[in-house]
Amino acid sequence: MNCRHCHVPLTHVFLDLGFAPPSNAYLTEHDLHSPETWLPLKLYVCEHCWLVQTEDYASADALFSKDYAYFSSASTTWLEHARRYVEDMRRRLCVSKQSFVIEVASNDGYLLKNFVAAGIPCLGIEPSASTAAAAEALGVPVLREFFGEALGKRLAKENRQADLILGNNVYAHVPDINDFTAGLKAALKPGGTITLEFPHLLRLIEEAQFDTAYHEHFSYLSLHTVARIFEQAELRIWHVEQLATHGGSLRVFCCHHSDSREATPAANKILQAEEAAGLRNLDTYRLFQSRAEAIKHNLLLFLLEQKRAGKKVAAYGAAAKGNTLLNFAGVRPDLLPYVCDAAPSKQGKFLPGSHIPILSPAALNKYRPDYVLILPWNIATEIREQNASLREWGGKFVTAVPAMRILD
Ligand SMILES: [Zn+2]
């Protein structure tokens, strides 16, 4: 396999999680009687451009074409994040009623609805039918297509280049990152701004966030690598912000290479931190596998100890990262009998691979578990606040990444 960005052969494995089913392929009761597809889940690092990326395998398109159940609006934290973003961009980039905004992967309209409310013309691009329909119901115009160079050029031809193009948690999920970036370039008006948010590889490595690996998450990005990819597309980064979302993300602000805007010092600072952390040193990547294995072993030890002591353990949050963790650790319903999730679209289904049933959060009050393992640790605060009733019977929340921890 060759690097998806610079095309040199990939020889260095960063993380090998064995085999796993697509992490968002939640199963119905009926599916449980059919065979399930497990694919290799292995990440490589390119020693030329330092792009960390999933291994290629056959028929990925067919596997991921299913209409998954993820609706951004299910998370109140994320809705607030989106609202603040819109306010911020209106102020800082002077986005007004004369502007045109495009969001790539606009999901259920969780963000663009704020532009609609302000009377600012916008367009969502979203291939998933169910979420696109939800956005349209909020008055958000949606193009139901995949984004790339072809669509970017078509928008330019139709005179629909944007003053602001944003992509939150899409950049790391596109299989062809060069084509996607070329699309951004084509769809951007002269003087316009692109903002992208993606989990920062530096934080993944520092905090052993190996469970953020899954098949649909193709790229694990450092600022160094993103700057290179942009450079090749004749775009450049003029500002960067660090965000707390998804365990630590970057929000990059980009413009055409020829744009006269001066770069802020923020990018250099982050590039220096990446360099100091060894992100351009193969040894840093070689050490990661053993950290993932230690987390797996400690989770299993905890679950086995509770089982032996007769304690009840449940999980919370049927998120992709939970599936990566549970499938890597080989956890099944004997050790973790159910997982609660607030999204009605997931309730009644089963986690891929582990086949753990997904119940409504009301199950916690019914079964009163001693421990609740929070799988999406990035929204642990929100989950704890929403399920404070656990304290009534002395139940405790625990997390497994970056280390097994019982939360007060
Ligand atoms: Zn490369």
PDB file of N, CA and C in Angstrom, residues 110-176:
ATOM      1  N   TYR A 110     -27.259  20.569  12.252  1.00  0.00           N
ATOM      2  CA  TYR A 110     -26.970  21.009  13.623  1.00  0.00           C
ATOM      3  C   TYR A 110     -26.251  22.356  13.642  1.00  0.00           C
ATOM      4  N   LEU A 111     -25.469  22.664  12.606  1.00  0.00           N
ATOM      5  CA  LEU A 111     -24.684  23.907  12.588  1.00  0.00           C
ATOM      6  C   LEU A 111     -25.300  24.941  11.652  1.00  0.00           C
ATOM      7  N   LEU A 112     -25.596  24.529  10.417  1.00  0.00           N
ATOM      8  CA  LEU A 112     -26.072  25.509   9.425  1.00  0.00           C
ATOM      9  C   LEU A 112     -27.398  26.151   9.827  1.00  0.00           C
ATOM     10  N   LYS A 113     -28.167  25.483  10.674  1.00  0.00           N
ATOM     11  CA  LYS A 113     -29.442  26.090  11.105  1.00  0.00           C
ATOM     12  C   LYS A 113     -29.194  27.451  11.756  1.00  0.00           C
ATOM     13  N   ASN A 114     -28.008  27.631  12.353  1.00  0.00           N
ATOM     14  CA  ASN A 114     -27.672  28.925  12.970  1.00  0.00           C
ATOM     15  C   ASN A 114     -27.469  30.008  11.906  1.00  0.00           C
ATOM     16  N   PHE A 115     -26.885  29.634  10.765  1.00  0.00           N
ATOM     17  CA  PHE A 115     -26.742  30.590   9.659  1.00  0.00           C
ATOM     18  C   PHE A 115     -28.109  30.896   9.048  1.00  0.00           C
ATOM     19  N   VAL A 116     -28.938  29.862   8.904  1.00  0.00           N
ATOM     20  CA  VAL A 116     -30.293  30.055   8.368  1.00  0.00           C
ATOM     21  C   VAL A 116     -31.052  31.052   9.246  1.00  0.00           C
ATOM     22  N   ALA A 117     -30.947  30.870  10.569  1.00  0.00           N
ATOM     23  CA  ALA A 117     -31.660  31.746  11.504  1.00  0.00           C
ATOM     24  C   ALA A 117     -31.188  33.192  11.376  1.00  0.00           C
ATOM     25  N   ALA A 118     -29.902  33.384  10.992  1.00  0.00           N
ATOM     26  CA  ALA A 118     -29.348  34.737  10.862  1.00  0.00           C
ATOM     27  C   ALA A 118     -29.567  35.301   9.457  1.00  0.00           C
ATOM     28  N   GLY A 119     -30.255  34.539   8.602  1.00  0.00           N
ATOM     29  CA  GLY A 119     -30.532  35.011   7.239  1.00  0.00           C
ATOM     30  C   GLY A 119     -29.309  34.989   6.340  1.00  0.00           C
ATOM     31  N   ILE A 120     -28.312  34.174   6.665  1.00  0.00           N
ATOM     32  CA  ILE A 120     -27.085  34.088   5.864  1.00  0.00           C
ATOM     33  C   ILE A 120     -27.195  32.903   4.907  1.00  0.00           C
ATOM     34  N   PRO A 121     -27.074  33.159   3.591  1.00  0.00           N
ATOM     35  CA  PRO A 121     -27.227  32.075   2.611  1.00  0.00           C
ATOM     36  C   PRO A 121     -26.199  30.964   2.844  1.00  0.00           C
ATOM     37  N   CYS A 122     -26.652  29.727   2.820  1.00  0.00           N
ATOM     38  CA  CYS A 122     -25.745  28.608   3.057  1.00  0.00           C
ATOM     39  C   CYS A 122     -26.185  27.374   2.286  1.00  0.00           C
ATOM     40  N   LEU A 123     -25.278  26.437   2.219  1.00  0.00           N
ATOM     41  CA  LEU A 123     -25.545  25.177   1.539  1.00  0.00           C
ATOM     42  C   LEU A 123     -24.850  24.059   2.301  1.00  0.00           C
ATOM     43  N   GLY A 124     -25.589  22.998   2.553  1.00  0.00           N
ATOM     44  CA  GLY A 124     -24.993  21.827   3.183  1.00  0.00           C
ATOM     45  C   GLY A 124     -24.683  20.784   2.128  1.00  0.00           C
ATOM     46  N   ILE A 125     -23.602  20.051   2.318  1.00  0.00           N
ATOM     47  CA  ILE A 125     -23.290  18.933   1.437  1.00  0.00           C
ATOM     48  C   ILE A 125     -23.264  17.686   2.294  1.00  0.00           C
ATOM     49  N   GLU A 126     -24.153  16.749   1.993  1.00  0.00           N
ATOM     50  CA  GLU A 126     -24.329  15.600   2.879  1.00  0.00           C
ATOM     51  C   GLU A 126     -24.886  14.416   2.087  1.00  0.00           C
ATOM     52  N   PRO A 127     -24.070  13.366   1.920  1.00  0.00           N
ATOM     53  CA  PRO A 127     -24.556  12.225   1.144  1.00  0.00           C
ATOM     54  C   PRO A 127     -25.554  11.320   1.880  1.00  0.00           C
ATOM     55  N   SER A 128     -25.560  11.383   3.204  1.00  0.00           N
ATOM     56  CA  SER A 128     -26.434  10.464   3.952  1.00  0.00           C
ATOM     57  C   SER A 128     -27.877  10.968   3.952  1.00  0.00           C
ATOM     58  N   ALA A 129     -28.783  10.156   3.409  1.00  0.00           N
ATOM     59  CA  ALA A 129     -30.155  10.596   3.136  1.00  0.00           C
ATOM     60  C   ALA A 129     -30.934  10.983   4.393  1.00  0.00           C
ATOM     61  N   SER A 130     -30.834  10.188   5.451  1.00  0.00           N
ATOM     62  CA  SER A 130     -31.678  10.453   6.614  1.00  0.00           C
ATOM     63  C   SER A 130     -31.275  11.744   7.322  1.00  0.00           C
ATOM     64  N   THR A 131     -29.958  11.991   7.430  1.00  0.00           N
ATOM     65  CA  THR A 131     -29.538  13.228   8.091  1.00  0.00           C
ATOM     66  C   THR A 131     -29.800  14.436   7.193  1.00  0.00           C
ATOM     67  N   ALA A 132     -29.628  14.264   5.862  1.00  0.00           N
ATOM     68  CA  ALA A 132     -29.903  15.370   4.925  1.00  0.00           C
ATOM     69  C   ALA A 132     -31.371  15.787   5.026  1.00  0.00           C
ATOM     70  N   ALA A 133     -32.248  14.810   5.155  1.00  0.00           N
ATOM     71  CA  ALA A 133     -33.684  15.114   5.265  1.00  0.00           C
ATOM     72  C   ALA A 133     -33.971  15.886   6.546  1.00  0.00           C
ATOM     73  N   ALA A 134     -33.282  15.512   7.631  1.00  0.00           N
ATOM     74  CA  ALA A 134     -33.473  16.215   8.907  1.00  0.00           C
ATOM     75  C   ALA A 134     -33.028  17.676   8.787  1.00  0.00           C
ATOM     76  N   ALA A 135     -31.942  17.909   8.035  1.00  0.00           N
ATOM     77  CA  ALA A 135     -31.447  19.276   7.837  1.00  0.00           C
ATOM     78  C   ALA A 135     -32.443  20.088   7.010  1.00  0.00           C
ATOM     79  N   GLU A 136     -32.964  19.479   5.969  1.00  0.00           N
ATOM     80  CA  GLU A 136     -33.933  20.188   5.108  1.00  0.00           C
ATOM     81  C   GLU A 136     -35.176  20.575   5.889  1.00  0.00           C
ATOM     82  N   ALA A 137     -35.553  19.725   6.825  1.00  0.00           N
ATOM     83  CA  ALA A 137     -36.724  20.037   7.652  1.00  0.00           C
ATOM     84  C   ALA A 137     -36.483  21.293   8.503  1.00  0.00           C
ATOM     85  N   LEU A 138     -35.201  21.632   8.728  1.00  0.00           N
ATOM     86  CA  LEU A 138     -34.862  22.842   9.489  1.00  0.00           C
ATOM     87  C   LEU A 138     -34.665  24.043   8.562  1.00  0.00           C
ATOM     88  N   GLY A 139     -34.900  23.845   7.266  1.00  0.00           N
ATOM     89  CA  GLY A 139     -34.753  24.944   6.312  1.00  0.00           C
ATOM     90  C   GLY A 139     -33.350  25.088   5.746  1.00  0.00           C
ATOM     91  N   VAL A 140     -32.509  24.066   5.918  1.00  0.00           N
ATOM     92  CA  VAL A 140     -31.136  24.112   5.407  1.00  0.00           C
ATOM     93  C   VAL A 140     -31.105  23.471   4.013  1.00  0.00           C
ATOM     94  N   PRO A 141     -30.695  24.217   2.969  1.00  0.00           N
ATOM     95  CA  PRO A 141     -30.575  23.586   1.651  1.00  0.00           C
ATOM     96  C   PRO A 141     -29.433  22.569   1.643  1.00  0.00           C
ATOM     97  N   VAL A 142     -29.679  21.393   1.074  1.00  0.00           N
ATOM     98  CA  VAL A 142     -28.664  20.328   1.110  1.00  0.00           C
ATOM     99  C   VAL A 142     -28.463  19.721  -0.280  1.00  0.00           C
ATOM    100  N   LEU A 143     -27.194  19.515  -0.608  1.00  0.00           N
ATOM    101  CA  LEU A 143     -26.820  18.789  -1.821  1.00  0.00           C
ATOM    102  C   LEU A 143     -26.426  17.387  -1.361  1.00  0.00           C
ATOM    103  N   ARG A 144     -27.162  16.380  -1.821  1.00  0.00           N
ATOM    104  CA  ARG A 144     -26.904  15.013  -1.312  1.00  0.00           C
ATOM    105  C   ARG A 144     -25.821  14.322  -2.134  1.00  0.00           C
ATOM    106  N   GLU A 145     -24.592  14.744  -1.907  1.00  0.00           N
ATOM    107  CA  GLU A 145     -23.474  14.213  -2.685  1.00  0.00           C
ATOM    108  C   GLU A 145     -22.231  14.100  -1.816  1.00  0.00           C
ATOM    109  N   PHE A 146     -21.249  13.330  -2.315  1.00  0.00           N
ATOM    110  CA  PHE A 146     -19.932  13.301  -1.694  1.00  0.00           C
ATOM    111  C   PHE A 146     -19.142  14.490  -2.217  1.00  0.00           C
ATOM    112  N   PHE A 147     -18.328  15.075  -1.359  1.00  0.00           N
ATOM    113  CA  PHE A 147     -17.543  16.235  -1.759  1.00  0.00           C
ATOM    114  C   PHE A 147     -16.167  15.813  -2.249  1.00  0.00           C
ATOM    115  N   GLY A 148     -15.697  16.495  -3.303  1.00  0.00           N
ATOM    116  CA  GLY A 148     -14.359  16.254  -3.831  1.00  0.00           C
ATOM    117  C   GLY A 148     -14.087  17.285  -4.911  1.00  0.00           C
ATOM    118  N   GLU A 149     -13.023  17.060  -5.664  1.00  0.00           N
ATOM    119  CA  GLU A 149     -12.628  18.038  -6.664  1.00  0.00           C
ATOM    120  C   GLU A 149     -13.722  18.262  -7.718  1.00  0.00           C
ATOM    121  N   ALA A 150     -14.371  17.179  -8.143  1.00  0.00           N
ATOM    122  CA  ALA A 150     -15.395  17.302  -9.196  1.00  0.00           C
ATOM    123  C   ALA A 150     -16.529  18.221  -8.735  1.00  0.00           C
ATOM    124  N   LEU A 151     -17.025  18.006  -7.510  1.00  0.00           N
ATOM    125  CA  LEU A 151     -18.121  18.837  -7.008  1.00  0.00           C
ATOM    126  C   LEU A 151     -17.645  20.274  -6.767  1.00  0.00           C
ATOM    127  N   GLY A 152     -16.434  20.434  -6.248  1.00  0.00           N
ATOM    128  CA  GLY A 152     -15.884  21.771  -6.013  1.00  0.00           C
ATOM    129  C   GLY A 152     -15.840  22.569  -7.316  1.00  0.00           C
ATOM    130  N   LYS A 153     -15.381  21.914  -8.365  1.00  0.00           N
ATOM    131  CA  LYS A 153     -15.284  22.596  -9.665  1.00  0.00           C
ATOM    132  C   LYS A 153     -16.662  22.921 -10.221  1.00  0.00           C
ATOM    133  N   ARG A 154     -17.605  22.012  -9.989  1.00  0.00           N
ATOM    134  CA  ARG A 154     -18.965  22.267 -10.479  1.00  0.00           C
ATOM    135  C   ARG A 154     -19.579  23.471  -9.770  1.00  0.00           C
ATOM    136  N   LEU A 155     -19.373  23.559  -8.457  1.00  0.00           N
ATOM    137  CA  LEU A 155     -19.897  24.703  -7.699  1.00  0.00           C
ATOM    138  C   LEU A 155     -19.282  26.002  -8.216  1.00  0.00           C
ATOM    139  N   ALA A 156     -17.982  25.955  -8.532  1.00  0.00           N
ATOM    140  CA  ALA A 156     -17.296  27.145  -9.046  1.00  0.00           C
ATOM    141  C   ALA A 156     -17.906  27.558 -10.389  1.00  0.00           C
ATOM    142  N   LYS A 157     -18.152  26.582 -11.215  1.00  0.00           N
ATOM    143  CA  LYS A 157     -18.711  26.831 -12.547  1.00  0.00           C
ATOM    144  C   LYS A 157     -20.117  27.429 -12.451  1.00  0.00           C
ATOM    145  N   GLU A 158     -20.855  26.982 -11.441  1.00  0.00           N
ATOM    146  CA  GLU A 158     -22.232  27.474 -11.244  1.00  0.00           C
ATOM    147  C   GLU A 158     -22.245  28.783 -10.471  1.00  0.00           C
ATOM    148  N   ASN A 159     -21.069  29.379 -10.277  1.00  0.00           N
ATOM    149  CA  ASN A 159     -20.977  30.646  -9.552  1.00  0.00           C
ATOM    150  C   ASN A 159     -21.397  30.510  -8.093  1.00  0.00           C
ATOM    151  N   ARG A 160     -21.108  29.367  -7.507  1.00  0.00           N
ATOM    152  CA  ARG A 160     -21.492  29.146  -6.114  1.00  0.00           C
ATOM    153  C   ARG A 160     -20.257  28.914  -5.243  1.00  0.00           C
ATOM    154  N   GLN A 161     -19.168  29.653  -5.521  1.00  0.00           N
ATOM    155  CA  GLN A 161     -18.012  29.586  -4.628  1.00  0.00           C
ATOM    156  C   GLN A 161     -18.372  30.268  -3.309  1.00  0.00           C
ATOM    157  N   ALA A 162     -17.751  29.795  -2.227  1.00  0.00           N
ATOM    158  CA  ALA A 162     -18.153  30.257  -0.892  1.00  0.00           C
ATOM    159  C   ALA A 162     -17.147  31.211  -0.263  1.00  0.00           C
ATOM    160  N   ASP A 163     -17.679  32.106   0.579  1.00  0.00           N
ATOM    161  CA  ASP A 163     -16.820  32.973   1.389  1.00  0.00           C
ATOM    162  C   ASP A 163     -16.279  32.200   2.580  1.00  0.00           C
ATOM    163  N   LEU A 164     -17.068  31.238   3.028  1.00  0.00           N
ATOM    164  CA  LEU A 164     -16.636  30.391   4.148  1.00  0.00           C
ATOM    165  C   LEU A 164     -17.022  28.947   3.836  1.00  0.00           C
ATOM    166  N   ILE A 165     -16.027  28.080   3.857  1.00  0.00           N
ATOM    167  CA  ILE A 165     -16.296  26.637   3.737  1.00  0.00           C
ATOM    168  C   ILE A 165     -15.861  26.006   5.051  1.00  0.00           C
ATOM    169  N   LEU A 166     -16.742  25.236   5.651  1.00  0.00           N
ATOM    170  CA  LEU A 166     -16.338  24.603   6.891  1.00  0.00           C
ATOM    171  C   LEU A 166     -16.554  23.105   6.836  1.00  0.00           C
ATOM    172  N   GLY A 167     -15.704  22.423   7.552  1.00  0.00           N
ATOM    173  CA  GLY A 167     -15.814  20.967   7.654  1.00  0.00           C
ATOM    174  C   GLY A 167     -15.428  20.555   9.057  1.00  0.00           C
ATOM    175  N   ASN A 168     -16.414  20.115   9.828  1.00  0.00           N
ATOM    176  CA  ASN A 168     -16.134  19.679  11.195  1.00  0.00           C
ATOM    177  C   ASN A 168     -16.149  18.163  11.245  1.00  0.00           C
ATOM    178  N   ASN A 169     -15.016  17.583  11.580  1.00  0.00           N
ATOM    179  CA  ASN A 169     -14.923  16.128  11.659  1.00  0.00           C
ATOM    180  C   ASN A 169     -15.305  15.434  10.371  1.00  0.00           C
ATOM    181  N   VAL A 170     -14.856  15.985   9.273  1.00  0.00           N
ATOM    182  CA  VAL A 170     -15.006  15.290   7.994  1.00  0.00           C
ATOM    183  C   VAL A 170     -13.628  15.043   7.381  1.00  0.00           C
ATOM    184  N   TYR A 171     -12.694  15.950   7.602  1.00  0.00           N
ATOM    185  CA  TYR A 171     -11.389  15.874   6.922  1.00  0.00           C
ATOM    186  C   TYR A 171     -10.670  14.550   7.218  1.00  0.00           C
ATOM    187  N   ALA A 172     -10.765  14.104   8.459  1.00  0.00           N
ATOM    188  CA  ALA A 172     -10.095  12.846   8.828  1.00  0.00           C
ATOM    189  C   ALA A 172     -10.852  11.629   8.300  1.00  0.00           C
ATOM    190  N   HIS A 173     -12.061  11.837   7.821  1.00  0.00           N
ATOM    191  CA  HIS A 173     -12.919  10.715   7.419  1.00  0.00           C
ATOM    192  C   HIS A 173     -13.017  10.519   5.920  1.00  0.00           C
ATOM    193  N   VAL A 174     -12.303  11.332   5.139  1.00  0.00           N
ATOM    194  CA  VAL A 174     -12.405  11.152   3.681  1.00  0.00           C
ATOM    195  C   VAL A 174     -11.297  10.225   3.194  1.00  0.00           C
ATOM    196  N   PRO A 175     -11.659   9.260   2.333  1.00  0.00           N
ATOM    197  CA  PRO A 175     -10.649   8.311   1.854  1.00  0.00           C
ATOM    198  C   PRO A 175      -9.585   8.986   0.984  1.00  0.00           C
ATOM    199  N   ASP A 176      -9.993   9.922   0.136  1.00  0.00           N
ATOM    200  CA  ASP A 176      -9.022  10.561  -0.755  1.00  0.00           C
ATOM    201  C   ASP A 176      -8.826  12.014  -0.329  1.00  0.00           C
TER     202      ASP A 176
END
